Amino acid sequence: MILEMDMKNVLALDVLNRGAHVLMEMNEVLRMLEDLIRNLRNMTKEIEIQENDLFEFVPLYRVQFAQPAFDHVEMLKQKAKYLEELFSFAISNSSKSFQAITAYDRIRAGFESALAQAKNAANVSKEASIRIQTLLRQYPLESITNDSDTLIEDGFTLRHILEKSIHGRLTEYKDLLENVKWRLQSANVSLKVINNQIGHLHESRFDLQISELLNQIRGMLGIWDEIGGHIQESEIRIDTELLPKFHTLKQQADFNPDRVDNLMDEVGRNLNQARSKSIDVESVKSRKESRMDNADEKMKHLKALIALAKHKSDAVKVSIGPDETGTCFRLYKWPVVGGATAITFNFAPIKTSDSLLFYWPSSITEDFVAIQMVNLQLKAIWDLGSGVKNLTHPLKLTQNTEAQLDDPDIWYHISYDRVGSDVAFGVGKVDSSTPQTAVTEEILKYPSEVDENSTVMNMGRNDLIHIGGISKLRRPGLVTNGLSGCIHNLRVNYETIGLWNFVGNEGCAPCTECSASIIDAQNIERDYYFDGRGYSIVKRIQSQAFYSKSFDINMEFRTYAESGLLFITVNEVMGQSLSLEIHNGQVIFKARHSWTNLENSIYLETTGEKLNTGKWIKVQALWVYQKFLQTGQLSVVGKQYTQQVESSDVSLELYNAPYQIGGLSPEFYSGKLNNNIGTNISFVGCLKNLLIDGNTYDPLSDQYHGVETPCGGKKIHVTSFEGNGYAEYPSRTITKDKFKLGFSFKTTSPTGLLLLSAFSKKANTSEEPFYAVYLENGEIYAKVNFGNSHGEITLQDKFENRYDDGKIHDFRLVRKLKKFLLFMDDEQVGRENIQAKPLSIPISSRHGLFIGGASRVIQEKFSRILSQIQKGFAGCIENLYFDDQILNFNHPIAHQNQNLGQCPIHFNSIVVDRFGGEYFSKIQALAHVQPIPEEDRCPGIKSEIEHENLHSALHFGDSLDSYVAIPLEGSRNLRQQFNLTFYFRTFYPNGLIFHGVKKGEEYHILSYLKDGQLIFKFANRLWSQELVSSFSNLNDGKWQMVSIIKADDKMYLYINSQITSEARVVKRMKQIGKLYLGGIPIGGSDFLENSVQKPDHFKGCIKKLIINSHEYEFNATSVVRHHVNPCFRQVEAGSFFGGDSYAIYMYNFTFNNPIELEMEFRTNSKNGELLTFIPDFSRQSSSFSIYLRDGQVVASDVSGSVESLAIESFPQNPEYLCDEQWHSVKANFLGRSISLKVDTFTNVDSLMESSTRIHGSWRAVTGTLFIGGHDGRSYIKRPGFHGCIKNILINQYRKDWSDMAVLNNVFLNSCPI
């Protein structure tokens, strides 16, 4: 037995040594890969910067070089005209003079060509020089000589500029791309090394590449299907061929049963062989699938190792300061922030000079946050888009020397906490007089305005944190000196930044670590805080004896979380595990001996009241095996739970298994282990007094992530729910003059109660005031009830945006006197005014704020007046605040099914194909093209209509609130220099093409058509400037390319590559944050609503929106599309009806005597409704219709539900109208007669007999006049029209489509060709 154990130990040590060696190599490869990725990221950033510089160069080139060249050519043209007049006599009398003038004309054409082709400017200039010299020999005029010399100099100057700029930049980009290519090749080599290392993990390797495995598996599956087909075919042939022949032979005289038996035996043998082959194939298939699973597991394990290495690196804490030259500047990459920012670090000043300690700028907006030292005082500066704000802390820092850095008095703890526009800035000395090195801070708060416009810090993905300096443009108000002290323990949004893990560095040297992170553990009862993101791994103390027949755990915990893993240890080889966890507020103890066989397992669970009350709970768990009996014992809060299981000889071989505390490390998320543990939710709360088998363990002694000490005073700002829970906290009163409520949320569920604030559980429901926030069908609503019959108001997003997309969204409700405002993602989306005097809503400050849902009592109480209360919220809520106070989720009054401190990944956004089968329902598209039945389709008509690229072209104007909203980011914004290009197509002379706004609607740019001319306008509330195109008739139904170029203080308007207008403008524009295409939301812009000449909404197509060479895709997740349609590739004038479309010409239309109708149509179907009048009331009233029936135009009169009179057009050719040409129809309804005329054919008249009129004499009738179809009220069912209609005249009156009462699925003036 001892020998066997020694052998096991030797084998285990050998495996561990090899594993450690492989792990070392993997870590080395990982470091190489991180370096390569960092270099690649830096190169990508440099390319982006160069790209932005190039985009800025293009408009400058046009302004400084191209435009003067154009002007010079125009001057030459005028002089040439003058010369032609001077020498007209010589031209008419001399062939040589004629040739000279011809040569001159060619010179002029050459100049025009040179300017049109900038790249060939040098060659054209040379040719122009030769031809000018020829002209001078023939006509030595002084004026021509001077002009020619000037032109030659301009040509060479232009050539020099082009060669220097274009060739230089091409060479530079070529070298840059070659460098990136080399980096990618190096990364590829490293990846190959990683693949080789993967092959040696766990003493196994890949026999084939994954692609080869897939191909072989597909081949085996194909063989299997083929064999299965042969087996099935053989069985069918036995039933259909052999058995009938056998019965036939049996009936014949020369029947030979032995022969048949032999045949049947042969068939049986063949079937057995086929089945044997199929079994072999199935076996091969299983082996291949097993190998694929192993490969999958290895890849998962590699990812887990990478995550584990990252967590290890995060735990490495260093302190940095200036080097011997006094320099220290570093750059760090960190995740993007939104509605909240939390920054903490320790700082020790060693110089008196001013210093920029922390700086985080945005590359896409003007937003930033900075902390700097000025005159030995710390100052926080920030801008969220509403202007620069700052706070200066009154504490005067003490200067120290390098030799004093080990003295804790010289360190200061700095904290910056922002939620919305509320900021708390704290500075305090690190005090070593207390046992745990406490820090006492003085907190300053910035008094934010209740109606602050901006509360979100908009950052780009690649924006970098700066320590000790500024890398790019200087910002007013910030110092530029380097770091004047030491920084340690930097944390951003509650996560530690490893100061060693920089992406850019200049200078810097290590400092002595701040003593605030060093705690004397002797004779101190330490508690540990687990933040829900991590875990702790400790190894068993090997010097202590291990007994495999018993295991005991002792600990104390404190939490409000419903579930979380407290402890687990696993022998992955044998499938043994022992765990302690919280689930639904109860403690569970498990001991398992196998992955699959759970018969001998121990399972104990507490009962009664939940234990997640926020109080310290002592837990003791014991497993013992003796005398063929397993005993499990769980002791919690004085209650003891015991389970005994009879078993043969069992033991827990956990002597080498690590102990996981508070959560699972990344490598545990794999295979069978993940499916056999009770919960993989990390613990949120406090732990202390951890004893395992009688030995004390420290969660911070080995590897850990998301764990710190001490536990007291921690704040939790995130929580989540699964649709069946809630949490109750103290609430706030809505005062008469001002109030602010804000939070962030993320969900994929379209409906749910986010927040409810009620006064008292005992108050009368009909008189109790409340306010609530909820989602319904993905849209946001805020309801405020004033109680005591004072009424209520409901605010909703007027843009009808959906917020169930799995992304973080920022909600804000603001009250200012009689005005309530609703903000989403820093944009005002709703507003309601109180008509009566301002009333307060007296909500209790002790309780009554329900988040994520409500208790059953509250649900029953409010179900009548707030039906949405029945559906709980499924998603994450974070950073909730009232006015200037942030709510700490760590102390709920009551709660149920709340994931405190957690935001599970299943609430993240799901990427879908936006242009797949459900795209148009996603973007709220109106129009639908119904397929034509084959028997009705006109010959030669295509079954599908060709569209423009759905990603970059859309049709606007089919609804009054048709628009697309695009946020502008980074180099794509519109500021000092930009190039904005787009294409449009329309038949309408007026319409708003785009409208750009800055936050708060302080600044506007817009482009619109007016009487066929394009106008670009930019303005604020006090002034405006316009560029009006010299081109008109741009509404000709053809694509027009528009370019708007701003180069510093000049702006140019180009249409179809020709300049049409220019103007001198302000050099620096305010940044435009959002662009609306095709229109604006109803009530969405006070600037346009109050404008005297408000543009109509655009009716046509817009495609290829390009800003600074970046083409926007309209299917991007950040783009909002509202009531837009696909854009047909080729169109002509006329509105398209797709089979289920209709337009209502007029409600209350009077069918009077007579009625004269005219229209033109082009049809794709032999049948369809063109025009129908439906009376409002009596079914016995008269109605009339014009429709297509089997390729003929029919005009009919209907009395009641009976078609009393109908006439058809001539000739009798069912395909006459199916020629893809426009046809005209005229019809007159006069008393009891109908007259019908199609194209140029003879009128067809019909007179109805008086006996057929059911109601006797004719009288005027009021009803609804439909075009192209109807809404289902017609008594005679006919299909809707499929084709195009235009030029409708009724009683000689023409009405435009945009003036119709209703348009349903109609493409306005967009008839596909």
PDB file of N, CA, C and O in Angstrom, residues 303-331:
ATOM      1  N   LYS A 303      -8.278  29.495 -22.909  1.00  0.00           N
ATOM      2  CA  LYS A 303      -8.896  30.772 -22.569  1.00  0.00           C
ATOM      3  C   LYS A 303      -8.932  30.985 -21.058  1.00  0.00           C
ATOM      4  O   LYS A 303      -8.718  32.090 -20.554  1.00  0.00           O
ATOM      5  N   ALA A 304      -9.208  29.897 -20.322  1.00  0.00           N
ATOM      6  CA  ALA A 304      -9.232  29.994 -18.861  1.00  0.00           C
ATOM      7  C   ALA A 304      -7.853  30.346 -18.321  1.00  0.00           C
ATOM      8  O   ALA A 304      -7.728  31.159 -17.397  1.00  0.00           O
ATOM      9  N   LEU A 305      -6.813  29.760 -18.902  1.00  0.00           N
ATOM     10  CA  LEU A 305      -5.453  30.074 -18.463  1.00  0.00           C
ATOM     11  C   LEU A 305      -5.118  31.541 -18.723  1.00  0.00           C
ATOM     12  O   LEU A 305      -4.458  32.192 -17.913  1.00  0.00           O
ATOM     13  N   ILE A 306      -5.561  32.042 -19.870  1.00  0.00           N
ATOM     14  CA  ILE A 306      -5.309  33.451 -20.181  1.00  0.00           C
ATOM     15  C   ILE A 306      -6.022  34.356 -19.184  1.00  0.00           C
ATOM     16  O   ILE A 306      -5.456  35.336 -18.688  1.00  0.00           O
ATOM     17  N   ALA A 307      -7.297  34.036 -18.876  1.00  0.00           N
ATOM     18  CA  ALA A 307      -8.037  34.834 -17.890  1.00  0.00           C
ATOM     19  C   ALA A 307      -7.375  34.744 -16.521  1.00  0.00           C
ATOM     20  O   ALA A 307      -7.292  35.734 -15.775  1.00  0.00           O
ATOM     21  N   LEU A 308      -6.897  33.542 -16.173  1.00  0.00           N
ATOM     22  CA  LEU A 308      -6.235  33.352 -14.892  1.00  0.00           C
ATOM     23  C   LEU A 308      -4.956  34.188 -14.817  1.00  0.00           C
ATOM     24  O   LEU A 308      -4.667  34.822 -13.795  1.00  0.00           O
ATOM     25  N   ALA A 309      -4.195  34.199 -15.929  1.00  0.00           N
ATOM     26  CA  ALA A 309      -2.975  35.004 -15.961  1.00  0.00           C
ATOM     27  C   ALA A 309      -3.297  36.486 -15.814  1.00  0.00           C
ATOM     28  O   ALA A 309      -2.561  37.235 -15.150  1.00  0.00           O
ATOM     29  N   LYS A 310      -4.393  36.917 -16.433  1.00  0.00           N
ATOM     30  CA  LYS A 310      -4.793  38.325 -16.312  1.00  0.00           C
ATOM     31  C   LYS A 310      -5.144  38.662 -14.867  1.00  0.00           C
ATOM     32  O   LYS A 310      -4.768  39.713 -14.348  1.00  0.00           O
ATOM     33  N   HIS A 311      -5.868  37.761 -14.201  1.00  0.00           N
ATOM     34  CA  HIS A 311      -6.221  38.005 -12.803  1.00  0.00           C
ATOM     35  C   HIS A 311      -4.970  38.050 -11.928  1.00  0.00           C
ATOM     36  O   HIS A 311      -4.884  38.855 -10.989  1.00  0.00           O
ATOM     37  N   LYS A 312      -3.996  37.184 -12.231  1.00  0.00           N
ATOM     38  CA  LYS A 312      -2.751  37.222 -11.468  1.00  0.00           C
ATOM     39  C   LYS A 312      -2.048  38.554 -11.657  1.00  0.00           C
ATOM     40  O   LYS A 312      -1.522  39.146 -10.718  1.00  0.00           O
ATOM     41  N   SER A 313      -2.026  39.029 -12.902  1.00  0.00           N
ATOM     42  CA  SER A 313      -1.349  40.292 -13.174  1.00  0.00           C
ATOM     43  C   SER A 313      -2.051  41.457 -12.503  1.00  0.00           C
ATOM     44  O   SER A 313      -1.412  42.403 -12.043  1.00  0.00           O
ATOM     45  N   ASP A 314      -3.396  41.390 -12.421  1.00  0.00           N
ATOM     46  CA  ASP A 314      -4.131  42.470 -11.764  1.00  0.00           C
ATOM     47  C   ASP A 314      -3.795  42.554 -10.282  1.00  0.00           C
ATOM     48  O   ASP A 314      -3.921  43.613  -9.660  1.00  0.00           O
ATOM     49  N   ALA A 315      -3.407  41.417  -9.700  1.00  0.00           N
ATOM     50  CA  ALA A 315      -3.097  41.399  -8.267  1.00  0.00           C
ATOM     51  C   ALA A 315      -1.721  41.969  -7.959  1.00  0.00           C
ATOM     52  O   ALA A 315      -1.398  42.234  -6.809  1.00  0.00           O
ATOM     53  N   VAL A 316      -0.912  42.152  -9.007  1.00  0.00           N
ATOM     54  CA  VAL A 316       0.425  42.713  -8.798  1.00  0.00           C
ATOM     55  C   VAL A 316       0.297  44.224  -8.606  1.00  0.00           C
ATOM     56  O   VAL A 316      -0.157  44.934  -9.500  1.00  0.00           O
ATOM     57  N   LYS A 317       0.685  44.712  -7.443  1.00  0.00           N
ATOM     58  CA  LYS A 317       0.561  46.133  -7.133  1.00  0.00           C
ATOM     59  C   LYS A 317       1.949  46.740  -6.989  1.00  0.00           C
ATOM     60  O   LYS A 317       2.773  46.252  -6.213  1.00  0.00           O
ATOM     61  N   VAL A 318       2.186  47.789  -7.757  1.00  0.00           N
ATOM     62  CA  VAL A 318       3.445  48.507  -7.679  1.00  0.00           C
ATOM     63  C   VAL A 318       3.145  49.980  -7.472  1.00  0.00           C
ATOM     64  O   VAL A 318       2.016  50.442  -7.653  1.00  0.00           O
ATOM     65  N   SER A 319       4.174  50.704  -7.113  1.00  0.00           N
ATOM     66  CA  SER A 319       4.073  52.140  -6.933  1.00  0.00           C
ATOM     67  C   SER A 319       5.063  52.796  -7.883  1.00  0.00           C
ATOM     68  O   SER A 319       6.199  52.341  -8.024  1.00  0.00           O
ATOM     69  N   ILE A 320       4.648  53.856  -8.587  1.00  0.00           N
ATOM     70  CA  ILE A 320       5.527  54.513  -9.559  1.00  0.00           C
ATOM     71  C   ILE A 320       5.683  55.980  -9.216  1.00  0.00           C
ATOM     72  O   ILE A 320       4.807  56.601  -8.596  1.00  0.00           O
ATOM     73  N   GLY A 321       6.821  56.520  -9.626  1.00  0.00           N
ATOM     74  CA  GLY A 321       7.109  57.935  -9.450  1.00  0.00           C
ATOM     75  C   GLY A 321       8.124  58.380 -10.476  1.00  0.00           C
ATOM     76  O   GLY A 321       8.539  57.612 -11.360  1.00  0.00           O
ATOM     77  N   PRO A 322       8.588  59.628 -10.415  1.00  0.00           N
ATOM     78  CA  PRO A 322       9.542  60.132 -11.402  1.00  0.00           C
ATOM     79  C   PRO A 322      10.898  59.444 -11.272  1.00  0.00           C
ATOM     80  O   PRO A 322      11.300  59.014 -10.190  1.00  0.00           O
ATOM     81  N   ASP A 323      11.596  59.332 -12.420  1.00  0.00           N
ATOM     82  CA  ASP A 323      12.930  58.748 -12.404  1.00  0.00           C
ATOM     83  C   ASP A 323      13.963  59.813 -12.036  1.00  0.00           C
ATOM     84  O   ASP A 323      13.609  60.916 -11.582  1.00  0.00           O
ATOM     85  N   GLU A 324      15.262  59.486 -12.248  1.00  0.00           N
ATOM     86  CA  GLU A 324      16.314  60.416 -11.831  1.00  0.00           C
ATOM     87  C   GLU A 324      16.269  61.725 -12.602  1.00  0.00           C
ATOM     88  O   GLU A 324      16.783  62.753 -12.146  1.00  0.00           O
ATOM     89  N   THR A 325      15.609  61.727 -13.799  1.00  0.00           N
ATOM     90  CA  THR A 325      15.482  62.976 -14.566  1.00  0.00           C
ATOM     91  C   THR A 325      14.243  63.768 -14.180  1.00  0.00           C
ATOM     92  O   THR A 325      13.981  64.823 -14.758  1.00  0.00           O
ATOM     93  N   GLY A 326      13.478  63.238 -13.228  1.00  0.00           N
ATOM     94  CA  GLY A 326      12.250  63.908 -12.817  1.00  0.00           C
ATOM     95  C   GLY A 326      11.077  63.683 -13.741  1.00  0.00           C
ATOM     96  O   GLY A 326      10.092  64.429 -13.699  1.00  0.00           O
ATOM     97  N   THR A 327      11.142  62.624 -14.587  1.00  0.00           N
ATOM     98  CA  THR A 327      10.104  62.368 -15.587  1.00  0.00           C
ATOM     99  C   THR A 327       9.322  61.113 -15.240  1.00  0.00           C
ATOM    100  O   THR A 327       9.902  60.093 -14.844  1.00  0.00           O
ATOM    101  N   CYS A 328       8.022  61.187 -15.395  1.00  0.00           N
ATOM    102  CA  CYS A 328       7.165  59.994 -15.306  1.00  0.00           C
ATOM    103  C   CYS A 328       5.852  60.281 -16.015  1.00  0.00           C
ATOM    104  O   CYS A 328       5.075  61.135 -15.592  1.00  0.00           O
ATOM    105  N   PHE A 329       5.638  59.575 -17.112  1.00  0.00           N
ATOM    106  CA  PHE A 329       4.399  59.725 -17.890  1.00  0.00           C
ATOM    107  C   PHE A 329       4.026  58.364 -18.455  1.00  0.00           C
ATOM    108  O   PHE A 329       4.836  57.728 -19.134  1.00  0.00           O
ATOM    109  N   ARG A 330       2.814  57.907 -18.163  1.00  0.00           N
ATOM    110  CA  ARG A 330       2.383  56.589 -18.639  1.00  0.00           C
ATOM    111  C   ARG A 330       0.951  56.655 -19.157  1.00  0.00           C
ATOM    112  O   ARG A 330       0.152  57.487 -18.715  1.00  0.00           O
ATOM    113  N   LEU A 331       0.660  55.712 -20.091  1.00  0.00           N
ATOM    114  CA  LEU A 331      -0.669  55.584 -20.685  1.00  0.00           C
ATOM    115  C   LEU A 331      -1.205  54.192 -20.382  1.00  0.00           C
ATOM    116  O   LEU A 331      -0.468  53.207 -20.444  1.00  0.00           O
TER     117      LEU A 331
END
